PDB file of C-alpha atoms and ligand atoms in Angstrom:
ATOM      1  CA  MET A  21      90.820 -92.759-127.943  1.00 50.00           C
ATOM      2  CA  LYS A  22      92.391 -89.499-126.940  1.00 58.00           C
ATOM      3  CA  LYS A  23      90.490 -86.702-128.363  1.00 66.00           C
ATOM      4  CA  VAL A  24      93.477 -84.377-128.907  1.00 73.00           C
ATOM      5  CA  LEU A  25      97.225 -85.141-129.629  1.00 81.00           C
ATOM      6  CA  PHE A  26      98.464 -81.603-129.959  1.00 80.00           C
ATOM      7  CA  SER A  27      97.248 -78.320-129.044  1.00 86.00           C
ATOM      8  CA  ASP A  28      96.789 -75.777-131.883  1.00 85.00           C
ATOM      9  CA  GLU A  29      99.805 -74.241-130.951  1.00 87.00           C
ATOM     10  CA  GLU A  30     101.732 -77.382-131.054  1.00 87.00           C
ATOM     11  CA  PHE A  31     100.059 -78.120-134.414  1.00 85.00           C
ATOM     12  CA  ASN A  32     101.326 -74.568-135.851  1.00 85.00           C
ATOM     13  CA  GLU A  33     104.574 -75.366-134.551  1.00 87.00           C
ATOM     14  CA  ALA A  34     104.898 -78.641-136.110  1.00 86.00           C
ATOM     15  CA  LEU A  35     103.634 -76.888-139.443  1.00 84.00           C
ATOM     16  CA  GLU A  36     106.415 -74.412-139.204  1.00 85.00           C
ATOM     17  CA  ARG A  37     109.128 -77.110-138.595  1.00 87.00           C
ATOM     18  CA  LEU A  38     107.718 -79.122-141.528  1.00 84.00           C
ATOM     19  CA  ASP A  39     107.810 -75.826-143.774  1.00 82.00           C
ATOM     20  CA  GLN A  40     111.572 -75.304-142.650  1.00 84.00           C
ATOM     21  CA  LEU A  41     112.559 -78.904-143.120  1.00 86.00           C
ATOM     22  CA  MET A  42     110.936 -78.748-146.894  1.00 81.00           C
ATOM     23  CA  ARG A  43     113.097 -75.490-147.375  1.00 82.00           C
ATOM     24  CA  GLU A  44     116.361 -77.339-146.375  1.00 84.00           C
ATOM     25  CA  ALA A  45     115.280 -80.329-148.706  1.00 82.00           C
ATOM     26  CA  GLU A  46     115.040 -77.752-151.669  1.00 78.00           C
ATOM     27  CA  ASP A  47     119.051 -77.621-150.959  1.00 81.00           C
ATOM     28  CA  ILE A  48     119.971 -81.366-150.697  1.00 82.00           C
ATOM     29  CA  SER A  49     122.859 -81.497-153.450  1.00 78.00           C
ATOM     30  CA  ASN A  50     122.613 -85.485-153.736  1.00 78.00           C
ATOM     31  CA  VAL A  51     120.262 -85.926-156.705  1.00 75.00           C
ATOM     32  CA  ASP A  52     119.798 -89.367-155.907  1.00 76.00           C
ATOM     33  CA  HIS A  53     118.759 -88.374-152.448  1.00 81.00           C
ATOM     34  CA  LYS A  54     116.730 -86.083-153.989  1.00 77.00           C
ATOM     35  CA  VAL A  55     114.914 -88.250-155.882  1.00 76.00           C
ATOM     36  CA  LEU A  56     114.249 -90.603-153.034  1.00 80.00           C
ATOM     37  CA  LEU A  57     112.852 -88.074-150.946  1.00 82.00           C
ATOM     38  CA  TYR A  58     110.707 -86.878-153.859  1.00 78.00           C
ATOM     39  CA  ASN A  59     109.491 -90.149-154.283  1.00 78.00           C
ATOM     40  CA  VAL A  60     108.699 -90.662-150.434  1.00 83.00           C
ATOM     41  CA  LEU A  61     106.715 -87.608-150.274  1.00 82.00           C
ATOM     42  CA  GLN A  62     104.521 -88.174-153.426  1.00 79.00           C
ATOM     43  CA  TYR A  63     103.638 -91.660-151.882  1.00 80.00           C
ATOM     44  CA  PHE A  64     102.719 -89.968-148.560  1.00 82.00           C
ATOM     45  CA  ASP A  65     100.943 -87.235-150.444  1.00 81.00           C
ATOM     46  CA  SER A  66      98.897 -89.669-152.427  1.00 80.00           C
ATOM     47  CA  ILE A  67      97.768 -92.083-149.566  1.00 83.00           C
ATOM     48  CA  HIS A  68      96.829 -89.043-147.661  1.00 84.00           C
ATOM     49  CA  ARG A  69      95.340 -87.058-150.452  1.00 81.00           C
ATOM     50  CA  GLU A  70      92.865 -89.820-151.579  1.00 83.00           C
ATOM     51  CA  PRO A  71      91.253 -90.726-148.460  1.00 85.00           C
ATOM     52  CA  LEU A  72      90.976 -86.963-147.736  1.00 84.00           C
ATOM     53  CA  SER A  73      89.160 -86.073-150.859  1.00 83.00           C
ATOM     54  CA  ARG A  74      86.606 -89.027-150.011  1.00 85.00           C
ATOM     55  CA  ILE A  75      85.978 -87.703-146.706  1.00 86.00           C
ATOM     56  CA  MET A  76      85.180 -84.419-148.450  1.00 82.00           C
ATOM     57  CA  HIS A  77      82.805 -86.300-150.480  1.00 82.00           C
ATOM     58  CA  ALA A  78      81.211 -87.679-147.643  1.00 87.00           C
ATOM     59  CA  LEU A  79      80.775 -84.599-145.705  1.00 85.00           C
ATOM     60  CA  GLY A  80      78.913 -83.054-148.669  1.00 84.00           C
ATOM     61  CA  HIS A  81      75.906 -85.011-147.394  1.00 88.00           C
ATOM     62  CA  HIS A  82      76.237 -84.014-143.680  1.00 88.00           C
ATOM     63  CA  PRO A  83      76.124 -80.484-143.480  1.00 87.00           C
ATOM     64  CA  GLU A  84      75.799 -80.063-139.712  1.00 89.00           C
ATOM     65  CA  LEU A  85      78.891 -82.487-139.476  1.00 87.00           C
ATOM     66  CA  LYS A  86      80.787 -80.418-141.905  1.00 85.00           C
ATOM     67  CA  ARG A  87      80.025 -77.058-140.208  1.00 85.00           C
ATOM     68  CA  THR A  88      81.322 -78.413-136.863  1.00 86.00           C
ATOM     69  CA  ILE A  89      84.555 -79.714-138.339  1.00 84.00           C
ATOM     70  CA  ALA A  90      85.194 -76.669-140.735  1.00 83.00           C
ATOM     71  CA  GLN A  91      85.772 -74.606-137.489  1.00 86.00           C
ATOM     72  CA  ASP A  92      88.596 -76.596-136.479  1.00 86.00           C
ATOM     73  CA  GLU A  93      91.751 -74.896-137.419  1.00 85.00           C
ATOM     74  CA  THR A  94      93.987 -78.060-137.655  1.00 86.00           C
ATOM     75  CA  VAL A  95      91.596 -79.469-140.224  1.00 84.00           C
ATOM     76  CA  GLN A  96      91.410 -75.968-141.916  1.00 82.00           C
ATOM     77  CA  LYS A  97      94.952 -76.240-142.407  1.00 81.00           C
ATOM     78  CA  LEU A  98      95.183 -79.849-143.544  1.00 82.00           C
ATOM     79  CA  CYS A  99      92.766 -79.088-146.238  1.00 80.00           C
ATOM     80  CA  ALA A 100      94.546 -76.007-147.410  1.00 76.00           C
ATOM     81  CA  LEU A 101      97.825 -78.443-147.625  1.00 76.00           C
ATOM     82  CA  TYR A 102      95.536 -80.504-150.037  1.00 75.00           C
ATOM     83  CA  ASP A 103      93.857 -77.371-152.047  1.00 70.00           C
ATOM     84  CA  LEU A 104      90.728 -78.729-150.515  1.00 73.00           C
ATOM     85  CA  THR A 105      88.098 -76.401-149.210  1.00 69.00           C
ATOM     86  CA  LEU A 106      85.500 -77.048-146.399  1.00 67.00           C
ATOM     87  CA  GLU A 107      83.441 -74.203-147.567  1.00 63.00           C
ATOM     88  CA  ASP A 108      81.813 -74.018-150.577  1.00 48.00           C
ATOM     89  CA  SER A 109      82.145 -75.790-154.041  1.00 40.00           C
ATOM     90  CA  PRO A 110      84.020 -78.953-153.406  1.00 41.00           C
ATOM     91  CA  LEU A 111      81.613 -79.883-150.728  1.00 39.00           C
ATOM     92  CA  ASP A 112      78.309 -78.525-152.208  1.00 43.00           C
ATOM     93  CA  ASN A 113      79.517 -80.316-155.473  1.00 42.00           C
ATOM     94  CA  PRO A 114      81.539 -83.250-154.446  1.00 40.00           C
ATOM     95  CA  ASN A 115      82.657 -84.220-157.801  1.00 39.00           C
ATOM     96  CA  THR A 116      84.795 -81.177-157.953  1.00 37.00           C
ATOM     97  CA  VAL A 117      87.190 -82.517-155.399  1.00 38.00           C
ATOM     98  CA  GLY A 118      89.980 -83.962-157.365  1.00 40.00           C
ATOM     99  CA  PHE A 119      93.178 -85.675-156.948  1.00 41.00           C
ATOM    100  CA  VAL A 120      96.276 -83.197-157.304  1.00 44.00           C
ATOM    101  CA  ALA A 121      99.567 -84.851-157.369  1.00 47.00           C
ATOM    102  CA  VAL A 122     102.191 -83.347-155.246  1.00 47.00           C
ATOM    103  CA  SER A 123     104.224 -82.146-158.085  1.00 47.00           C
ATOM    104  CA  ASP A 124     101.581 -80.290-159.466  1.00 49.00           C
ATOM    105  CA  VAL A 125     101.254 -78.171-156.210  1.00 48.00           C
ATOM    106  CA  GLY A 126     105.042 -77.734-155.877  1.00 51.00           C
ATOM    107  CA  PHE A 127     105.759 -79.219-152.342  1.00 50.00           C
ATOM    108  CA  VAL A 128     109.221 -79.890-153.565  1.00 58.00           C
ATOM    109  CA  THR A 129     110.854 -79.094-156.885  1.00 65.00           C
ATOM    110  CA  PRO A 130     110.933 -82.149-158.812  1.00 67.00           C
ATOM    111  CA  PRO A 131     114.534 -82.765-158.943  1.00 69.00           C
ATOM    112  CA  LYS A 132     116.485 -83.711-162.357  1.00 79.00           C
ATOM    113  CA  LYS A 133     119.058 -86.514-162.774  1.00 85.00           C
ATOM    114  CA  LYS A 134     122.292 -85.482-164.460  1.00 89.00           C
ATOM    115  CA  ASP A 135     124.507 -87.450-166.579  1.00 93.00           C
ATOM    116  CA  TRP A 136     127.443 -86.547-168.581  1.00 96.00           C
ATOM    117  CA  LEU A 137     127.567 -88.228-171.724  1.00 97.00           C
ATOM    118  CA  GLU A 138     130.486 -88.988-173.641  1.00 97.00           C
ATOM    119  CA  LEU A 139     130.119 -88.043-177.747  1.00 97.00           C
ATOM    120  CA  GLY A 140     133.297 -88.688-179.282  1.00 96.00           C
ATOM    121  CA  ASN A 141     135.793 -86.250-180.650  1.00 96.00           C
ATOM    122  CA  TYR A 142     134.506 -82.728-181.125  1.00 96.00           C
ATOM    123  CA  GLU A 143     136.691 -82.587-184.356  1.00 95.00           C
ATOM    124  CA  ASP A 144     134.642 -85.187-185.967  1.00 96.00           C
ATOM    125  CA  LEU A 145     131.624 -82.714-185.960  1.00 97.00           C
ATOM    126  CA  GLU A 146     131.089 -80.843-189.024  1.00 96.00           C
ATOM    127  CA  ASN A 147     131.384 -76.980-188.720  1.00 96.00           C
ATOM    128  CA  LEU A 148     127.835 -75.291-188.406  1.00 95.00           C
ATOM    129  CA  LYS A 149     125.848 -78.800-188.403  1.00 96.00           C
ATOM    130  CA  LEU A 150     123.165 -79.690-186.370  1.00 97.00           C
ATOM    131  CA  TYR A 151     123.320 -83.136-185.076  1.00 97.00           C
ATOM    132  CA  PRO A 152     120.226 -84.555-183.229  1.00 96.00           C
ATOM    133  CA  LYS A 153     120.572 -86.838-180.335  1.00 96.00           C
ATOM    134  CA  ASN A 154     118.555 -88.490-177.638  1.00 95.00           C
ATOM    135  CA  TYR A 155     119.266 -89.371-174.066  1.00 95.00           C
ATOM    136  CA  GLU A 156     117.019 -90.752-171.464  1.00 91.00           C
ATOM    137  CA  LYS A 157     113.809 -89.196-173.651  1.00 88.00           C
ATOM    138  CA  VAL A 158     115.628 -85.947-173.988  1.00 93.00           C
ATOM    139  CA  ASN A 159     115.701 -84.938-177.461  1.00 95.00           C
ATOM    140  CA  PHE A 160     118.776 -82.598-177.878  1.00 97.00           C
ATOM    141  CA  ILE A 161     120.937 -81.269-180.526  1.00 97.00           C
ATOM    142  CA  ILE A 162     124.740 -80.896-180.396  1.00 97.00           C
ATOM    143  CA  SER A 163     126.588 -78.087-182.837  1.00 97.00           C
ATOM    144  CA  ARG A 164     130.141 -77.343-183.465  1.00 97.00           C
ATOM    145  CA  ILE A 165     130.942 -73.650-184.299  1.00 95.00           C
ATOM    146  CA  GLY A 166     134.688 -73.298-184.862  1.00 92.00           C
ATOM    147  CA  SER A 167     135.964 -74.582-181.647  1.00 92.00           C
ATOM    148  CA  ASP A 168     133.039 -74.349-179.560  1.00 95.00           C
ATOM    149  CA  VAL A 169     130.252 -76.764-179.318  1.00 97.00           C
ATOM    150  CA  PHE A 170     127.016 -76.250-178.297  1.00 97.00           C
ATOM    151  CA  ALA A 171     124.057 -78.490-176.772  1.00 97.00           C
ATOM    152  CA  VAL A 172     120.702 -77.476-176.570  1.00 97.00           C
ATOM    153  CA  GLN A 173     117.026 -78.872-176.457  1.00 97.00           C
ATOM    154  CA  ASN A 174     115.543 -80.404-179.774  1.00 96.00           C
ATOM    155  CA  ARG A 175     112.399 -78.623-179.256  1.00 95.00           C
ATOM    156  CA  CYS A 176     110.958 -75.220-180.148  1.00 95.00           C
ATOM    157  CA  ASP A 177     109.830 -73.308-176.759  1.00 94.00           C
ATOM    158  CA  GLY A 178     106.270 -73.937-176.512  1.00 88.00           C
ATOM    159  CA  SER A 179     105.852 -76.437-179.123  1.00 89.00           C
ATOM    160  CA  VAL A 180     106.586 -80.241-179.843  1.00 86.00           C
ATOM    161  CA  LEU A 181     108.419 -79.226-182.986  1.00 91.00           C
ATOM    162  CA  PRO A 182     111.816 -80.458-183.515  1.00 94.00           C
ATOM    163  CA  ILE A 183     114.601 -77.847-184.453  1.00 96.00           C
ATOM    164  CA  ASP A 184     117.211 -79.870-185.740  1.00 96.00           C
ATOM    165  CA  LYS A 185     116.440 -78.910-189.130  1.00 95.00           C
ATOM    166  CA  GLY A 186     116.861 -75.129-188.571  1.00 96.00           C
ATOM    167  CA  LYS A 187     119.352 -73.010-189.890  1.00 95.00           C
ATOM    168  CA  ILE A 188     122.744 -72.113-188.099  1.00 95.00           C
ATOM    169  CA  ASP A 189     123.948 -68.632-188.514  1.00 94.00           C
ATOM    170  CA  GLY A 190     127.075 -67.792-186.252  1.00 92.00           C
ATOM    171  CA  HIS A 191     126.056 -69.287-182.817  1.00 94.00           C
ATOM    172  CA  PHE A 192     122.036 -68.331-183.632  1.00 97.00           C
ATOM    173  CA  LEU A 193     119.795 -71.316-184.705  1.00 97.00           C
ATOM    174  CA  THR A 194     116.615 -70.194-186.610  1.00 97.00           C
ATOM    175  CA  CYS A 195     113.578 -72.542-185.755  1.00 95.00           C
ATOM    176  CA  PRO A 196     112.560 -74.205-189.396  1.00 94.00           C
ATOM    177  CA  TRP A 197     108.817 -73.832-188.644  1.00 93.00           C
ATOM    178  CA  HIS A 198     107.980 -70.151-187.929  1.00 91.00           C
ATOM    179  CA  GLY A 199     111.221 -68.608-187.767  1.00 93.00           C
ATOM    180  CA  CYS A 200     112.142 -68.112-184.267  1.00 95.00           C
ATOM    181  CA  LYS A 201     115.804 -67.273-183.595  1.00 97.00           C
ATOM    182  CA  TYR A 202     117.699 -68.779-180.596  1.00 97.00           C
ATOM    183  CA  ASP A 203     121.040 -67.793-179.157  1.00 97.00           C
ATOM    184  CA  LEU A 204     122.865 -71.204-178.654  1.00 97.00           C
ATOM    185  CA  LYS A 205     124.932 -69.718-175.774  1.00 95.00           C
ATOM    186  CA  THR A 206     122.167 -68.484-173.531  1.00 95.00           C
ATOM    187  CA  GLY A 207     119.061 -70.477-175.165  1.00 96.00           C
ATOM    188  CA  LYS A 208     117.432 -67.277-175.428  1.00 96.00           C
ATOM    189  CA  ALA A 209     115.013 -66.203-178.335  1.00 96.00           C
ATOM    190  CA  VAL A 210     116.588 -63.201-179.971  1.00 95.00           C
ATOM    191  CA  ASP A 211     113.198 -61.363-180.717  1.00 90.00           C
ATOM    192  CA  ASP A 212     111.106 -62.572-177.784  1.00 89.00           C
ATOM    193  CA  THR A 213     112.460 -62.389-174.111  1.00 84.00           C
ATOM    194  CA  ASP A 214     109.710 -64.997-172.927  1.00 87.00           C
ATOM    195  CA  LYS A 215     111.081 -67.762-175.116  1.00 93.00           C
ATOM    196  CA  ARG A 216     113.833 -70.106-174.464  1.00 95.00           C
ATOM    197  CA  ILE A 217     115.077 -73.306-175.210  1.00 96.00           C
ATOM    198  CA  GLU A 218     117.039 -75.357-172.475  1.00 94.00           C
ATOM    199  CA  THR A 219     120.928 -75.486-172.710  1.00 95.00           C
ATOM    200  CA  PHE A 220     123.299 -78.315-171.684  1.00 95.00           C
ATOM    201  CA  PRO A 221     126.464 -77.806-170.279  1.00 96.00           C
ATOM    202  CA  VAL A 222     129.293 -78.920-172.595  1.00 97.00           C
ATOM    203  CA  GLU A 223     133.206 -79.706-171.942  1.00 97.00           C
ATOM    204  CA  ILE A 224     135.814 -80.356-174.290  1.00 96.00           C
ATOM    205  CA  GLU A 225     139.131 -82.285-172.683  1.00 96.00           C
ATOM    206  CA  ASP A 226     142.528 -82.039-173.728  1.00 95.00           C
ATOM    207  CA  ASP A 227     142.528 -84.792-176.185  1.00 96.00           C
ATOM    208  CA  GLY A 228     139.330 -83.221-177.727  1.00 95.00           C
ATOM    209  CA  LEU A 229     136.742 -85.658-176.049  1.00 97.00           C
ATOM    210  CA  LEU A 230     133.385 -84.025-175.958  1.00 97.00           C
ATOM    211  CA  LYS A 231     130.834 -83.919-172.951  1.00 97.00           C
ATOM    212  CA  VAL A 232     127.632 -82.786-172.496  1.00 97.00           C
ATOM    213  CA  GLU A 233     125.450 -82.884-169.146  1.00 96.00           C
ATOM    214  CA  ILE A 234     122.083 -83.949-169.854  1.00 94.00           C
ATOM    215  CA  ALA A 235     119.468 -83.419-167.175  1.00 89.00           C
ATOM    216  CA  TYR A 236     116.418 -85.310-167.152  1.00 87.00           C
TER     217      TYR A 236
HETATM  218  S1  FES B 305     107.689 -73.964-183.736  1.00 57.55           S
HETATM  219 FE1  FES B 305     109.392 -72.630-183.760  1.00 57.55          FE
HETATM  220  S2  FES B 305     108.799 -70.994-184.185  1.00 57.55           S
HETATM  221 FE2  FES B 305     107.174 -72.054-184.404  1.00 57.55          FE
END
């Protein structure tokens, strides 16, 4: 078997090219293509990460071999890609080497699918009332305020609690649980700049048909 397929330099070039390709992949505008690519990468990640973790465990019992391998620059980089280390704790304590999904290491931003939902004529909505809705496991609220309609997530930031029993005041919604007040236009909390709820694009067609775009 050939001992070395790439020189260290060629390996580094391949890594740089991969990095560049991943940046380009972030800009793919077709969501279906991005979801497909993300799934392919996730499976590639899984089938490499698991055996690599097992090799790391085994190396923990062979310190001399471990030291030799740890000196190889390409091995160091591969381990870094998978958040594994050839130095201290994981090998000294093999049980600490665990599986980390690609979605957790930010290899590619997990894409969201988006669908436009048709929700009837907006004039059928009562003014200043909150209507809880659900689509593809996304709980959201729509609310008509005069001739405007807003759509936001039905969950207080940092909590699992729904906010559809909150109070509307102008275009502000106050959470019924502990009083956090959100601007329905921006999703931002009025008194806490760190808190926000997701807002969804709304369109009202000429005939009054209300459409909301849900990302899931
Ligand atoms: S759950 Fe909304 S303010 Fe606490």
